[in-house]
mmCIF file with all atom_site columns, C-alpha atoms in Angstrom:
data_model
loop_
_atom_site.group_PDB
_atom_site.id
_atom_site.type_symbol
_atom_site.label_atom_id
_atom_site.label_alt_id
_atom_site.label_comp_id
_atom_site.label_asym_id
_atom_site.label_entity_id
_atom_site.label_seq_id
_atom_site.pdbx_PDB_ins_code
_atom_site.Cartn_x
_atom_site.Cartn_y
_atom_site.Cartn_z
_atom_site.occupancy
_atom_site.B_iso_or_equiv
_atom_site.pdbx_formal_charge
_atom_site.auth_seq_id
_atom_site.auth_comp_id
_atom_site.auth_asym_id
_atom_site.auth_atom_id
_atom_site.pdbx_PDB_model_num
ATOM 1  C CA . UNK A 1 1  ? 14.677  19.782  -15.543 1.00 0.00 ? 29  UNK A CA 1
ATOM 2  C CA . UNK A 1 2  ? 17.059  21.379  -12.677 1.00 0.00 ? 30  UNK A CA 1
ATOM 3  C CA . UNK A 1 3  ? 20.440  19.681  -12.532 1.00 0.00 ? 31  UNK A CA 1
ATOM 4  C CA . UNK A 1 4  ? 20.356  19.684  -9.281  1.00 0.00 ? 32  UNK A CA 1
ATOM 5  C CA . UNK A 1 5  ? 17.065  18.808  -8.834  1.00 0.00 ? 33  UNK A CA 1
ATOM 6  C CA . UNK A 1 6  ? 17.785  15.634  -10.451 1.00 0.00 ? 34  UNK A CA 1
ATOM 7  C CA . UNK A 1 7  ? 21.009  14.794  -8.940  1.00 0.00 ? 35  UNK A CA 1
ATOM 8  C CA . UNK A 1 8  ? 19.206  14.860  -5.851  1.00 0.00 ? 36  UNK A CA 1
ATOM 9  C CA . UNK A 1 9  ? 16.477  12.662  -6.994  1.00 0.00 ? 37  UNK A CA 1
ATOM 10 C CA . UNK A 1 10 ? 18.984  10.035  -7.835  1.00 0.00 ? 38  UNK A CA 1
ATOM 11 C CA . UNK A 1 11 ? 21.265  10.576  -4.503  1.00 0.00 ? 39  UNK A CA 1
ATOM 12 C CA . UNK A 1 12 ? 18.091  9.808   -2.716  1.00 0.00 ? 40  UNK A CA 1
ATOM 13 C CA . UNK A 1 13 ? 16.657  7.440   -4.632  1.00 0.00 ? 41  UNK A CA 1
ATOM 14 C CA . UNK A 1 14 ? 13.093  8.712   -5.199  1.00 0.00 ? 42  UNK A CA 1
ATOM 15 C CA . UNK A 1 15 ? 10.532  6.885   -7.306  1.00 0.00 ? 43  UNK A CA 1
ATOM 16 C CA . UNK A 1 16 ? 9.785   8.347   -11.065 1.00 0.00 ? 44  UNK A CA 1
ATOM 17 C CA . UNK A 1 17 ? 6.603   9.176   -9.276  1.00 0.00 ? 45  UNK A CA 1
ATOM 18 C CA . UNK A 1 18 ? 7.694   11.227  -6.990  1.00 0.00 ? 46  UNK A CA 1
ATOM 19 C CA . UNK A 1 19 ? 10.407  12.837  -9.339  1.00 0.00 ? 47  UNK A CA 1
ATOM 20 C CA . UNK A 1 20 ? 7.309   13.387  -11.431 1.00 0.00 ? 48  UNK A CA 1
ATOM 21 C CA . UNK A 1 21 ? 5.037   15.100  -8.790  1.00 0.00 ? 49  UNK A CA 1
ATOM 22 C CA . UNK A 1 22 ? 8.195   17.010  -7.486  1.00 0.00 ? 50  UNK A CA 1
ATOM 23 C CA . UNK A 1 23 ? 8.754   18.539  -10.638 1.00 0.00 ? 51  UNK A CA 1
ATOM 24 C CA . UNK A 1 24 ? 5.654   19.517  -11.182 1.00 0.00 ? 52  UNK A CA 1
ATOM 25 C CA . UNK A 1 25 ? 5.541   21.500  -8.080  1.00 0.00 ? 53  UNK A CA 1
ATOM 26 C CA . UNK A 1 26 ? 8.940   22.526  -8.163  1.00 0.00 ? 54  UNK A CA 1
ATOM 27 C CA . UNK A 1 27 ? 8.320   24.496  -11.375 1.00 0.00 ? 55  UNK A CA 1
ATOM 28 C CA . UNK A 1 28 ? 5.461   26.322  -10.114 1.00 0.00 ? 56  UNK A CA 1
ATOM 29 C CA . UNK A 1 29 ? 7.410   27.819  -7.356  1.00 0.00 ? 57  UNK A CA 1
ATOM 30 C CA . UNK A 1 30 ? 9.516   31.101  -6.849  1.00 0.00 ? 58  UNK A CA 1
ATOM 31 C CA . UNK A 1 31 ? 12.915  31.096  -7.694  1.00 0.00 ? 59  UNK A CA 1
ATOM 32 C CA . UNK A 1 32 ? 13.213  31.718  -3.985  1.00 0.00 ? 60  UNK A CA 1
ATOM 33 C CA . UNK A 1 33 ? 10.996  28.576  -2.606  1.00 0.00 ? 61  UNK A CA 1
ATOM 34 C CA . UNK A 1 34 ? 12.933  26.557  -5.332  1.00 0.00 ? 62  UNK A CA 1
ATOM 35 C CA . UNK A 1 35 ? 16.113  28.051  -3.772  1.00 0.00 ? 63  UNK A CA 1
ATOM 36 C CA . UNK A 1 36 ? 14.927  26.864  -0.401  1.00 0.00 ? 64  UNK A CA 1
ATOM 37 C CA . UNK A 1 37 ? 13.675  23.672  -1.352  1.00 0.00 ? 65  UNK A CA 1
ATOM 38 C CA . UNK A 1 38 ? 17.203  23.133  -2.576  1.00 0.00 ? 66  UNK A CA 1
ATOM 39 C CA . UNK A 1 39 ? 18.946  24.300  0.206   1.00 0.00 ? 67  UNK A CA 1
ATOM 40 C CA . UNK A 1 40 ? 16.710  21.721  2.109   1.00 0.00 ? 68  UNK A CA 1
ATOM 41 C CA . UNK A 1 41 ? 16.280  19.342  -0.002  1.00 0.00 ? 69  UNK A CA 1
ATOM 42 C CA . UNK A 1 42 ? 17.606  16.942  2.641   1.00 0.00 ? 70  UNK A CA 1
ATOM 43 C CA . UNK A 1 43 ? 15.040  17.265  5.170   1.00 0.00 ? 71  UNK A CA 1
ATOM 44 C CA . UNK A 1 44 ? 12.403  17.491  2.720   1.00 0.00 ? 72  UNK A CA 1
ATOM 45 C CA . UNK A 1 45 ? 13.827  13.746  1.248   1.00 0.00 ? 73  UNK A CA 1
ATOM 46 C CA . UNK A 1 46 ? 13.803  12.320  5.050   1.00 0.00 ? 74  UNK A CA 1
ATOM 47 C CA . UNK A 1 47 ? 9.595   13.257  5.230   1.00 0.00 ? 75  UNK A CA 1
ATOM 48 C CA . UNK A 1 48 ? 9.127   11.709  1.793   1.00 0.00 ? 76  UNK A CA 1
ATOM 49 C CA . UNK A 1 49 ? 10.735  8.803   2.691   1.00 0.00 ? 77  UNK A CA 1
ATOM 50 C CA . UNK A 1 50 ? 9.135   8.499   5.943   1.00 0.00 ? 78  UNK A CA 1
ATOM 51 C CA . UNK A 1 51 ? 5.657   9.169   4.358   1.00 0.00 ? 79  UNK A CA 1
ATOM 52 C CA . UNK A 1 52 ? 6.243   6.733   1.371   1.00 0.00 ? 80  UNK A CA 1
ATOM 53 C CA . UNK A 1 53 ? 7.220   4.144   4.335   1.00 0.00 ? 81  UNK A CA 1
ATOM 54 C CA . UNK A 1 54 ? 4.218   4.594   6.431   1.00 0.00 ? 82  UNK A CA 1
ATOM 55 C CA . UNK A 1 55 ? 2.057   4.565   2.757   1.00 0.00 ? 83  UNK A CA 1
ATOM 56 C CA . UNK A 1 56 ? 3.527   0.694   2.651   1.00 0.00 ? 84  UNK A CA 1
ATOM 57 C CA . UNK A 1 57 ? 2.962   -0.051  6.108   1.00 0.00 ? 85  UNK A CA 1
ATOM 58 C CA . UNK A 1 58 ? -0.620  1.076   5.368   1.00 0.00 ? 86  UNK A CA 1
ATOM 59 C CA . UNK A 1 59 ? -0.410  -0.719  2.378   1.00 0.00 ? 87  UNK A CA 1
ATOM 60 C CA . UNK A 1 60 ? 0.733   -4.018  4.293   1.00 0.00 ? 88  UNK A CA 1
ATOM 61 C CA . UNK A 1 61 ? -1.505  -3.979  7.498   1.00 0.00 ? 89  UNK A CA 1
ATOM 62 C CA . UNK A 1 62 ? -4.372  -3.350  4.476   1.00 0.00 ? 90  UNK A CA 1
ATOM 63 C CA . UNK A 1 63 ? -3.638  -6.443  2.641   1.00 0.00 ? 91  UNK A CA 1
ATOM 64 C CA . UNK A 1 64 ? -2.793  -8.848  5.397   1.00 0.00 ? 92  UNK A CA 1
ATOM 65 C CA . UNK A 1 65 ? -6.316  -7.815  6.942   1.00 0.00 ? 93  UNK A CA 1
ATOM 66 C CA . UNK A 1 66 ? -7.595  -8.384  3.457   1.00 0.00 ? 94  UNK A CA 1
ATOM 67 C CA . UNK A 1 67 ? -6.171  -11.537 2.905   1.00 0.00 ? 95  UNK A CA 1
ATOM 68 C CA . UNK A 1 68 ? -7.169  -12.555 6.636   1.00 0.00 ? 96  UNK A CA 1
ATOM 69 C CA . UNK A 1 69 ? -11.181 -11.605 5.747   1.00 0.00 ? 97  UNK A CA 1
ATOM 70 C CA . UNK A 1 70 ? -10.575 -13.740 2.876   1.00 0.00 ? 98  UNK A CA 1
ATOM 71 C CA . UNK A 1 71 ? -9.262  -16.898 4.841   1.00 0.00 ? 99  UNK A CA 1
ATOM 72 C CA . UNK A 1 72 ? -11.753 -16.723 7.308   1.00 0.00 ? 100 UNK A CA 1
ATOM 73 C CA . UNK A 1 73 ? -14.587 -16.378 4.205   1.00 0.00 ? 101 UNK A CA 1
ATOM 74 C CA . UNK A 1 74 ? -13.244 -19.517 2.769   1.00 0.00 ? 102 UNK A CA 1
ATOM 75 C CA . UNK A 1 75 ? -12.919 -21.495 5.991   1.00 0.00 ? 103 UNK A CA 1
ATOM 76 C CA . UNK A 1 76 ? -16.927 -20.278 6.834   1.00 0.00 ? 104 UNK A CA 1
ATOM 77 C CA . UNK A 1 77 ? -18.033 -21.673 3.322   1.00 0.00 ? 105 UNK A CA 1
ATOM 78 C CA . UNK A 1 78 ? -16.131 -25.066 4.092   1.00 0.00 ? 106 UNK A CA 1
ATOM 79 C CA . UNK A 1 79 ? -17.464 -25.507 7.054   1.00 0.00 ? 107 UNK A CA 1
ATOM 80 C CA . UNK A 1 80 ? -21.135 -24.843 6.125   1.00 0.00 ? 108 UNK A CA 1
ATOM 81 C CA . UNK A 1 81 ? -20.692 -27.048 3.477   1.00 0.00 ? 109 UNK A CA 1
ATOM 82 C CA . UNK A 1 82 ? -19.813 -29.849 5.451   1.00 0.00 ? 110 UNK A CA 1
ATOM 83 C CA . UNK A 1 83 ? -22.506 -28.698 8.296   1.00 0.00 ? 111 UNK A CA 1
ATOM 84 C CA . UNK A 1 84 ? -24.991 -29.067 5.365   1.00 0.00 ? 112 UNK A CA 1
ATOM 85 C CA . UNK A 1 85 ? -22.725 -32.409 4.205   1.00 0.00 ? 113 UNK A CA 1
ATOM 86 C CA . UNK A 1 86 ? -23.388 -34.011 7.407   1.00 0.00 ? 114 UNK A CA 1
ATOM 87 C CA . UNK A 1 87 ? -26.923 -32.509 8.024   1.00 0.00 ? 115 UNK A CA 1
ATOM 88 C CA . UNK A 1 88 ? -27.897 -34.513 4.552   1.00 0.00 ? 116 UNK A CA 1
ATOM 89 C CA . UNK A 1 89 ? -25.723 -37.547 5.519   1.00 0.00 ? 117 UNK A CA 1
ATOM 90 C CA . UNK A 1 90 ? -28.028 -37.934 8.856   1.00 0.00 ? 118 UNK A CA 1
ATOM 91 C CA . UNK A 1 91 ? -31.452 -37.292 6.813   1.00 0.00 ? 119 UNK A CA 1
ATOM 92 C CA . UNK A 1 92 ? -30.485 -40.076 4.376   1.00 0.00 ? 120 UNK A CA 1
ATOM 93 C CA . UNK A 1 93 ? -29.085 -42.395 7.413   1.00 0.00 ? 121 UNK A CA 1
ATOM 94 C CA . UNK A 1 94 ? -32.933 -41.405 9.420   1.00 0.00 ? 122 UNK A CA 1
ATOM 95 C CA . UNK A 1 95 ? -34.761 -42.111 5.913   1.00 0.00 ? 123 UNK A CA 1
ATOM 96 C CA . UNK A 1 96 ? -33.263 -46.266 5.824   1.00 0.00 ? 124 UNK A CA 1
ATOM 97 C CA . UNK A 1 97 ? -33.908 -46.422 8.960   1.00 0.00 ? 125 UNK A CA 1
#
């Protein structure tokens, strides 16, 4: 692993994911991308981090609307249930009289 690879991995905090993926690129590179990469290693940290942020605003927007769906799904059931409650309560109340 490149020294200062990693020592800007840690100044900017990334995830062992993307220290893993990062790597993995960075290895397959020319000595004079990895040289650039280096050099701009700042920028390159800022998109990341912006990426990874809009990846959990996804992420967020995704699950409220999930959990939303999931609400309403319960709230349908409960209220057919007591539509068919009521609908049985009135057939019984019709039948005595």
């Amino acid at each position: 692993m490149n020294t200062k690879l990693e020592k800007l991995f840690e100044k900017y905090n990334f995830s062992q994911k993307d220290r893993f993926e990062i790597s993995q690129i960075f290895f397959l590179l020319t000595e004079e991308r990895k040289q650039n990469l280096l050099k701009n290693f700042d920028e390159f940290a800022l998109s990341i981090n912006k990426i990874n942020s809009d990846i959990d605003t996804e992420k967020d927007i995704l699950i409220g609307s999930a959990v939303e769906k999931i609400k309403n799904s319960i709230l349908e059931e409960r209220k057919n249930k007591i539509d068919e409650n009521i609908k049985d309560e009135i057939n019984s109340l019709k039948d005595e009289i």
